[in-house]
Amino acid sequence: MPDPISTVTWDNHLNIGPAHAADLGIQSNDVVLLKGAQGSFEIPVKVQPGIAKGAVTLALGYGRTAAGSVGNQVGQNAYVFAGLKGDSGLAYHGAEVTISTTGKKYQLAETQLHHKILGRPILNEISYEEYKKNPKASMETEPAVKMDKVPTLWSEPFDYSKSPHRWMLAVDLNSCTGCGACVVACQAENNTPVVGRDRVRQSREMHWMRIDRYYMGDENNPTVAFQPMMCQHCENAPCETVCPVVATSHSEDGLNQMTYSRCVGTRYCQNNCPYKTRRFNFFDHWKDVKDTKNMVWNPDVTVRSRGIMEKCTFCVQRINEAKGKAKDKKTAIKDGELKTACQQTCPTDAIIFGNVNDPASGIHQWIKNDRAFRSMEVLNTRPAVHYLTKVRNAEGEAVEGGKEHGHS
Amino acid sequence: MATANQETLKPINDVLVTGGRTFAEVNEDVARPLENFPTGKWWVCFIAAMAAFFMGAVLLLQTFKNGVGLWGLNQPVGWGNDVTTFVFWVGIGHAGTLISAILFLFRQKWRTGINRSAEAMTIFAVMTAGMVIMTHTGRTWLAAIWLFPYPNQRQLWPNFRSPLEWDVFAVSTYFTISLIFWYTGLVPDLASIRDRAKNKIRKFFLTILSLGWRGSNKQWVHYEQAYLIFAGLSTPLVLSVHSVVSFDFAVSQLPGWHTTIFPPYFVAGAIFSGFAMVVTLLVLAREAFNLKHYITMDHLEKMNKIIMTTGMLVGYAYAVEFFIAWYSGSTFERATFINRAFGDYWWAYWIMVSCNVFIPQLFWVKKFRRSIPVMFVVSLYVNIGMYFERFVIIVTSLHHDFLPSSWANYIPSWVELGMFTGWIGFFFIWFLLFVRFLPSIAMGEVKSVMDQPRKGASHA
Amino acid sequence: MHKENPAPVLSGVVGFFDDPESLTEAAAKVRDSSYKQFDCFTPYAVHGLEHAQGLPRSKVPYVTGVFAFTGTATAFAWQYAASATWWPHIIGGKPMNSLPAFVPIIFELSVLFGGIATFFGMLAFNRLPNLKKRAFDPSITNNRFAIMIDNPNAEIDDEEEHVSFSPEQAEQFLKSVGAKDVRKVYNEGWFS
């Protein structure tokens, strides 16, 4: 799972603030010798916005020696520098260390390489003062994050408001802490393979759900925004039109479906997805899960072979299970009965999922909220995933509202 | 009527066939390479091509065995060297059809010296392109059948709205029609070779392939009509095929891809790279097979003029793209183009611009247009530049698209580069076989445009 | 024991020319004479010869047209049926009958059908592949031109139906219009 702030997987690294790194002449992925009274080792560096000058941080829990293939030889043991605070336990800070360059390089396996929003209508924020004055103001930040219905050249093929179910998901950006529990839950539920350090270095991680982390404002004291990003299940899905074999289509309950057995792996859908939420199986990762490790698979979900595209399905296996049970009982699906894996795991209940056509459902209220917007709505993809605008309350927090009006 | 010697008569169209050749000499010159055992030079080239293809085939089988992961692709760059190579080869194919069809409709007689080789080049380039696009998929063994709309028990059909599906039809149609057109043109020439053949086996195969052609005018009438129809069909076809290939990009959403200039821009670029490949191949062929009287300096000069013209069209398209990116005010579009010229792939962009825009300007100078070394080098640079053009379009638009959180770089892996070389080998295997077994100049057509024997002249 | 060879059937008489102009003039004269079944042989298509020979325009374009339009109709009907009737899907919010998206394939299939039909139509009109009539002289595909006056009785087996035809008179006539190396030609297949 990528670290929520650094997005690095598999190793720990020495975090140095940008100003400090510039003084020392080091960049991310440089290997330095970290030396203190208690010991020394070589460790790669990551330039981390927000760290004060003169301080460096290092995550604990790495460098294990008896943890099996996943834990052994991963990172360095930072406990070396943790001293004792008399009787009150470990001192997690205060060790004096020196840093010297070694000239070596070590590529950290990061999942996110670029950190700025660059004025694109990806997420929306508003300060609390403005929100207090006018709750609807969050819809009027530039660039426009909520579009009225765009006139189309053709007739709609299907009216989703007539379906018994119309599944939508919403994420409250105020509640989201970026912890990443949803990422792990999704991976466990959907048999997403663990690809290993080298594949992540090549940007081939398979997470169906990711937490995008953006920095805004001053590099040395930035504001951070998290945005969980998964398949947006767009009504006008750009991926569906370009698949030559109809491996991806739209269901009448609003899901963008992925038909694994039909996919021949042209990767056109991945190219055309503006949110880049589709994942391609470059290798047969399932072959690495041998013998009894097979028990880790969720039997309700297919295990995909190579050459096939996959993505978030709104936990369609759970939807089908709920539908089946409701049919047996001859009732409708009650709101809250059916939870996606990410929704179930979120510690702050930032994710809500449900049937928007059911007026009593929670999602129905969230969609109507003044703060509800969709990512990059200007593209007219009409995603089913909504986000609630983040309202920033702290003083001095930079607010990203987008500075340019961008159309595509 | 006074008898006049052909040699001293004022030539009507000496630019087309030099050296005062007679019809009999045309047959002799063109058939000679076919009737003699291949030379050492041919064998060296053929073995090199086979070796390259063999290496590519082994790497391809490795990819089938282990997965597309052996290449350098990732998220977000789902297409890289694979689709670049596809567009590269399809583009090269377009020059042959232009020479055969469009120059025919414009009554450009000089096409007769080069059209046979150029059409052969088209067919082999389109074959290569078809192989490349089939093998770029994650599950080629299924893609090869499911992309074709055949009735089946499961009642499944492809998605006809997808540009990749349009590609299937466009490239198949292009291959079929080019093959038919080329073969139709070959029939009378195969008859010529048949009538000279001494070897019984060769004569047998040629009899079958030439369909028993005897040169009857009743047959020529239908033949010429069909030829004209093929030219008329192929002209919109060649324009449509590369437009459809450009739709792979233009119909998508990405900034840098989603633009209406792509169809004409790609067609101009295809003609540009195709002519450059024709020049490369013919400079070598005319030297190796002593065909300088038929593929004259004037032919090459005219082709170089076309190269320069289409190069300027392509350069214009580059400039217009930048202008529109700025003029549109779209954040995404502007960012994409600044990234193209100054971002991580700036080197690919500037190779493209130098090779495609600056280097062909040499052809303003007549001396360079008519210089074999200069045109050979320029034609190689043009093809390098056109490869990089597709690379730049595909990779720079993918690697920096809408969401900055998904930006990442792409480097082709050794496996991909090896396969690229293998496909070049594949193309050259076919072309070398062609020059060995089939007449590389359209003898019948050349005879119809060169100095005709005069009435009453003594025949040589 | 000998197998008796049947007497070879006279196919016609042929005369050669060295340049297209003489050929064209001679063909016009033959066309205007009483010999109605004749043909010219050339190494390439000579302009103006079809008029001199009195040949009508080729019907190949009609074949092309019919099949090209068949291609258009087929492509539209098939795509529509597959996308809207047999296996409809909601794809990207597009309507089931997405006509603009069908256009490229409609065009390609029209060209494909038209082209293939043109090729086979041309072969049919030309009665190719021709295995029955051997080339009578290798110089035709090289550098000489010829006119052959056909023996009208060559195709007619029944002796009762034969019309009168004198090969010698035909040979004289050819010589009179300027042909050289005038001789008789006998029916021979390619592989006999």
PDB file of C-alpha atoms in Angstrom, chain B residues 45-179:
ATOM      1  CA  CYS B  45      20.807  -8.571 -47.657  1.00  0.00           C
ATOM      2  CA  PHE B  46      18.437 -11.525 -47.525  1.00  0.00           C
ATOM      3  CA  ILE B  47      20.323 -13.294 -44.766  1.00  0.00           C
ATOM      4  CA  ALA B  48      20.500 -10.074 -42.762  1.00  0.00           C
ATOM      5  CA  ALA B  49      16.757  -9.599 -43.162  1.00  0.00           C
ATOM      6  CA  MET B  50      16.081 -13.207 -42.151  1.00  0.00           C
ATOM      7  CA  ALA B  51      18.292 -12.845 -39.101  1.00  0.00           C
ATOM      8  CA  ALA B  52      16.526  -9.667 -38.022  1.00  0.00           C
ATOM      9  CA  PHE B  53      13.135 -11.274 -38.519  1.00  0.00           C
ATOM     10  CA  PHE B  54      14.171 -14.370 -36.635  1.00  0.00           C
ATOM     11  CA  MET B  55      15.290 -12.279 -33.681  1.00  0.00           C
ATOM     12  CA  GLY B  56      12.014 -10.352 -33.758  1.00  0.00           C
ATOM     13  CA  ALA B  57      10.015 -13.565 -33.964  1.00  0.00           C
ATOM     14  CA  VAL B  58      11.784 -15.051 -30.956  1.00  0.00           C
ATOM     15  CA  LEU B  59      11.121 -11.896 -28.935  1.00  0.00           C
ATOM     16  CA  LEU B  60       7.499 -11.921 -30.017  1.00  0.00           C
ATOM     17  CA  LEU B  61       7.093 -15.510 -28.883  1.00  0.00           C
ATOM     18  CA  GLN B  62       8.647 -14.550 -25.561  1.00  0.00           C
ATOM     19  CA  THR B  63       6.048 -11.822 -25.266  1.00  0.00           C
ATOM     20  CA  PHE B  64       3.281 -14.305 -26.003  1.00  0.00           C
ATOM     21  CA  LYS B  65       4.692 -16.615 -23.378  1.00  0.00           C
ATOM     22  CA  ASN B  66       5.297 -14.112 -20.591  1.00  0.00           C
ATOM     23  CA  GLY B  67       3.150 -11.101 -21.230  1.00  0.00           C
ATOM     24  CA  VAL B  68       3.216  -7.588 -22.595  1.00  0.00           C
ATOM     25  CA  GLY B  69       5.074  -6.711 -19.422  1.00  0.00           C
ATOM     26  CA  LEU B  70       8.303  -7.477 -21.260  1.00  0.00           C
ATOM     27  CA  TRP B  71       7.775  -4.196 -23.061  1.00  0.00           C
ATOM     28  CA  GLY B  72       8.167  -0.785 -21.461  1.00  0.00           C
ATOM     29  CA  LEU B  73       4.474   0.084 -21.308  1.00  0.00           C
ATOM     30  CA  ASN B  74       2.786   1.117 -18.083  1.00  0.00           C
ATOM     31  CA  GLN B  75      -0.011   3.226 -16.693  1.00  0.00           C
ATOM     32  CA  PRO B  76      -0.628   5.777 -18.193  1.00  0.00           C
ATOM     33  CA  VAL B  77       1.365   4.981 -21.331  1.00  0.00           C
ATOM     34  CA  GLY B  78      -0.574   2.051 -22.741  1.00  0.00           C
ATOM     35  CA  TRP B  79       0.735   2.497 -26.281  1.00  0.00           C
ATOM     36  CA  GLY B  80       4.336   3.172 -27.160  1.00  0.00           C
ATOM     37  CA  ASN B  81       6.658   1.592 -29.682  1.00  0.00           C
ATOM     38  CA  ASP B  82       3.976  -0.905 -30.714  1.00  0.00           C
ATOM     39  CA  VAL B  83       1.409   1.478 -32.136  1.00  0.00           C
ATOM     40  CA  THR B  84       4.146   3.844 -33.332  1.00  0.00           C
ATOM     41  CA  THR B  85       5.506   1.020 -35.470  1.00  0.00           C
ATOM     42  CA  PHE B  86       2.026   0.220 -36.759  1.00  0.00           C
ATOM     43  CA  VAL B  87       1.335   3.772 -37.911  1.00  0.00           C
ATOM     44  CA  PHE B  88       4.874   3.991 -39.301  1.00  0.00           C
ATOM     45  CA  TRP B  89       4.367   1.010 -41.596  1.00  0.00           C
ATOM     46  CA  VAL B  90       0.823   1.865 -42.648  1.00  0.00           C
ATOM     47  CA  GLY B  91       2.025   5.344 -43.515  1.00  0.00           C
ATOM     48  CA  ILE B  92       4.855   4.044 -45.627  1.00  0.00           C
ATOM     49  CA  GLY B  93       2.376   2.009 -47.614  1.00  0.00           C
ATOM     50  CA  HIS B  94       0.490   5.041 -48.808  1.00  0.00           C
ATOM     51  CA  ALA B  95       3.085   6.248 -51.279  1.00  0.00           C
ATOM     52  CA  GLY B  96       2.695   3.168 -53.437  1.00  0.00           C
ATOM     53  CA  THR B  97      -1.012   3.681 -53.874  1.00  0.00           C
ATOM     54  CA  LEU B  98      -0.494   7.358 -54.531  1.00  0.00           C
ATOM     55  CA  ILE B  99       1.947   6.558 -57.296  1.00  0.00           C
ATOM     56  CA  SER B 100      -0.228   3.845 -58.759  1.00  0.00           C
ATOM     57  CA  ALA B 101      -3.593   5.449 -58.449  1.00  0.00           C
ATOM     58  CA  ILE B 102      -3.410   9.167 -57.946  1.00  0.00           C
ATOM     59  CA  LEU B 103      -0.589   9.830 -60.386  1.00  0.00           C
ATOM     60  CA  PHE B 104      -2.456   7.634 -62.881  1.00  0.00           C
ATOM     61  CA  LEU B 105      -5.550   9.785 -62.578  1.00  0.00           C
ATOM     62  CA  PHE B 106      -3.404  12.865 -63.028  1.00  0.00           C
ATOM     63  CA  ARG B 107      -1.893  11.281 -66.162  1.00  0.00           C
ATOM     64  CA  GLN B 108       1.662  11.531 -64.859  1.00  0.00           C
ATOM     65  CA  LYS B 109       3.465   9.219 -67.221  1.00  0.00           C
ATOM     66  CA  TRP B 110       6.606   9.092 -65.159  1.00  0.00           C
ATOM     67  CA  ARG B 111       4.863   6.874 -62.640  1.00  0.00           C
ATOM     68  CA  THR B 112       5.351   3.890 -64.948  1.00  0.00           C
ATOM     69  CA  GLY B 113       9.005   3.427 -64.060  1.00  0.00           C
ATOM     70  CA  ILE B 114       8.359   3.207 -60.344  1.00  0.00           C
ATOM     71  CA  ASN B 115       4.816   2.056 -59.752  1.00  0.00           C
ATOM     72  CA  ARG B 116       5.438  -1.680 -59.671  1.00  0.00           C
ATOM     73  CA  SER B 117       8.083  -1.463 -56.930  1.00  0.00           C
ATOM     74  CA  ALA B 118       6.138   1.166 -55.075  1.00  0.00           C
ATOM     75  CA  GLU B 119       2.965  -0.932 -55.014  1.00  0.00           C
ATOM     76  CA  ALA B 120       4.949  -3.947 -53.900  1.00  0.00           C
ATOM     77  CA  MET B 121       6.358  -1.821 -51.107  1.00  0.00           C
ATOM     78  CA  THR B 122       2.807  -0.838 -50.160  1.00  0.00           C
ATOM     79  CA  ILE B 123       1.627  -4.400 -49.928  1.00  0.00           C
ATOM     80  CA  PHE B 124       4.563  -5.522 -47.828  1.00  0.00           C
ATOM     81  CA  ALA B 125       4.336  -2.451 -45.597  1.00  0.00           C
ATOM     82  CA  VAL B 126       0.636  -3.041 -45.004  1.00  0.00           C
ATOM     83  CA  MET B 127       1.314  -6.696 -44.233  1.00  0.00           C
ATOM     84  CA  THR B 128       3.924  -5.663 -41.705  1.00  0.00           C
ATOM     85  CA  ALA B 129       1.555  -3.116 -40.202  1.00  0.00           C
ATOM     86  CA  GLY B 130      -1.195  -5.702 -39.925  1.00  0.00           C
ATOM     87  CA  MET B 131       1.138  -8.083 -38.107  1.00  0.00           C
ATOM     88  CA  VAL B 132       2.276  -5.339 -35.752  1.00  0.00           C
ATOM     89  CA  ILE B 133      -1.197  -4.241 -34.758  1.00  0.00           C
ATOM     90  CA  MET B 134      -2.373  -7.788 -34.197  1.00  0.00           C
ATOM     91  CA  THR B 135       0.546  -8.558 -31.923  1.00  0.00           C
ATOM     92  CA  HIS B 136       0.325  -5.367 -29.860  1.00  0.00           C
ATOM     93  CA  THR B 137      -2.676  -6.703 -27.980  1.00  0.00           C
ATOM     94  CA  GLY B 138      -2.541  -8.457 -24.622  1.00  0.00           C
ATOM     95  CA  ARG B 139      -4.177 -11.599 -25.996  1.00  0.00           C
ATOM     96  CA  THR B 140      -3.269 -11.765 -29.658  1.00  0.00           C
ATOM     97  CA  TRP B 141      -4.555 -15.295 -30.090  1.00  0.00           C
ATOM     98  CA  LEU B 142      -8.046 -13.978 -29.356  1.00  0.00           C
ATOM     99  CA  ALA B 143      -7.693 -10.529 -30.884  1.00  0.00           C
ATOM    100  CA  ALA B 144      -6.859 -12.067 -34.235  1.00  0.00           C
ATOM    101  CA  ILE B 145     -10.337 -13.562 -34.454  1.00  0.00           C
ATOM    102  CA  TRP B 146     -12.587 -11.456 -32.260  1.00  0.00           C
ATOM    103  CA  LEU B 147     -11.797  -8.227 -34.063  1.00  0.00           C
ATOM    104  CA  PHE B 148     -13.355  -9.691 -37.216  1.00  0.00           C
ATOM    105  CA  PRO B 149     -17.143  -9.752 -37.330  1.00  0.00           C
ATOM    106  CA  TYR B 150     -17.925 -13.385 -38.051  1.00  0.00           C
ATOM    107  CA  PRO B 151     -21.238 -14.957 -37.137  1.00  0.00           C
ATOM    108  CA  ASN B 152     -20.792 -17.208 -34.132  1.00  0.00           C
ATOM    109  CA  GLN B 153     -22.826 -19.372 -31.796  1.00  0.00           C
ATOM    110  CA  ARG B 154     -22.440 -17.001 -28.891  1.00  0.00           C
ATOM    111  CA  GLN B 155     -23.888 -14.218 -31.047  1.00  0.00           C
ATOM    112  CA  LEU B 156     -21.104 -11.825 -30.203  1.00  0.00           C
ATOM    113  CA  TRP B 157     -20.165  -8.926 -32.416  1.00  0.00           C
ATOM    114  CA  PRO B 158     -17.367  -6.398 -32.263  1.00  0.00           C
ATOM    115  CA  ASN B 159     -17.977  -2.790 -31.378  1.00  0.00           C
ATOM    116  CA  PHE B 160     -18.311  -1.057 -34.730  1.00  0.00           C
ATOM    117  CA  ARG B 161     -18.041   2.337 -33.073  1.00  0.00           C
ATOM    118  CA  SER B 162     -14.454   1.790 -32.077  1.00  0.00           C
ATOM    119  CA  PRO B 163     -11.685   3.268 -34.231  1.00  0.00           C
ATOM    120  CA  LEU B 164      -9.700   0.087 -33.786  1.00  0.00           C
ATOM    121  CA  GLU B 165     -12.524  -1.811 -35.429  1.00  0.00           C
ATOM    122  CA  TRP B 166     -12.564   0.727 -38.259  1.00  0.00           C
ATOM    123  CA  ASP B 167      -8.841   0.033 -38.577  1.00  0.00           C
ATOM    124  CA  VAL B 168      -9.529  -3.658 -39.060  1.00  0.00           C
ATOM    125  CA  PHE B 169     -11.740  -2.903 -42.030  1.00  0.00           C
ATOM    126  CA  ALA B 170      -9.595  -0.121 -43.416  1.00  0.00           C
ATOM    127  CA  VAL B 171      -6.329  -2.018 -43.313  1.00  0.00           C
ATOM    128  CA  SER B 172      -7.905  -5.244 -44.626  1.00  0.00           C
ATOM    129  CA  THR B 173      -9.589  -3.397 -47.461  1.00  0.00           C
ATOM    130  CA  TYR B 174      -6.430  -1.503 -48.243  1.00  0.00           C
ATOM    131  CA  PHE B 175      -4.395  -4.691 -48.337  1.00  0.00           C
ATOM    132  CA  THR B 176      -6.919  -6.537 -50.483  1.00  0.00           C
ATOM    133  CA  ILE B 177      -7.419  -3.745 -52.995  1.00  0.00           C
ATOM    134  CA  SER B 178      -3.705  -2.998 -53.230  1.00  0.00           C
ATOM    135  CA  LEU B 179      -3.002  -6.658 -53.811  1.00  0.00           C
TER     136      LEU B 179
END
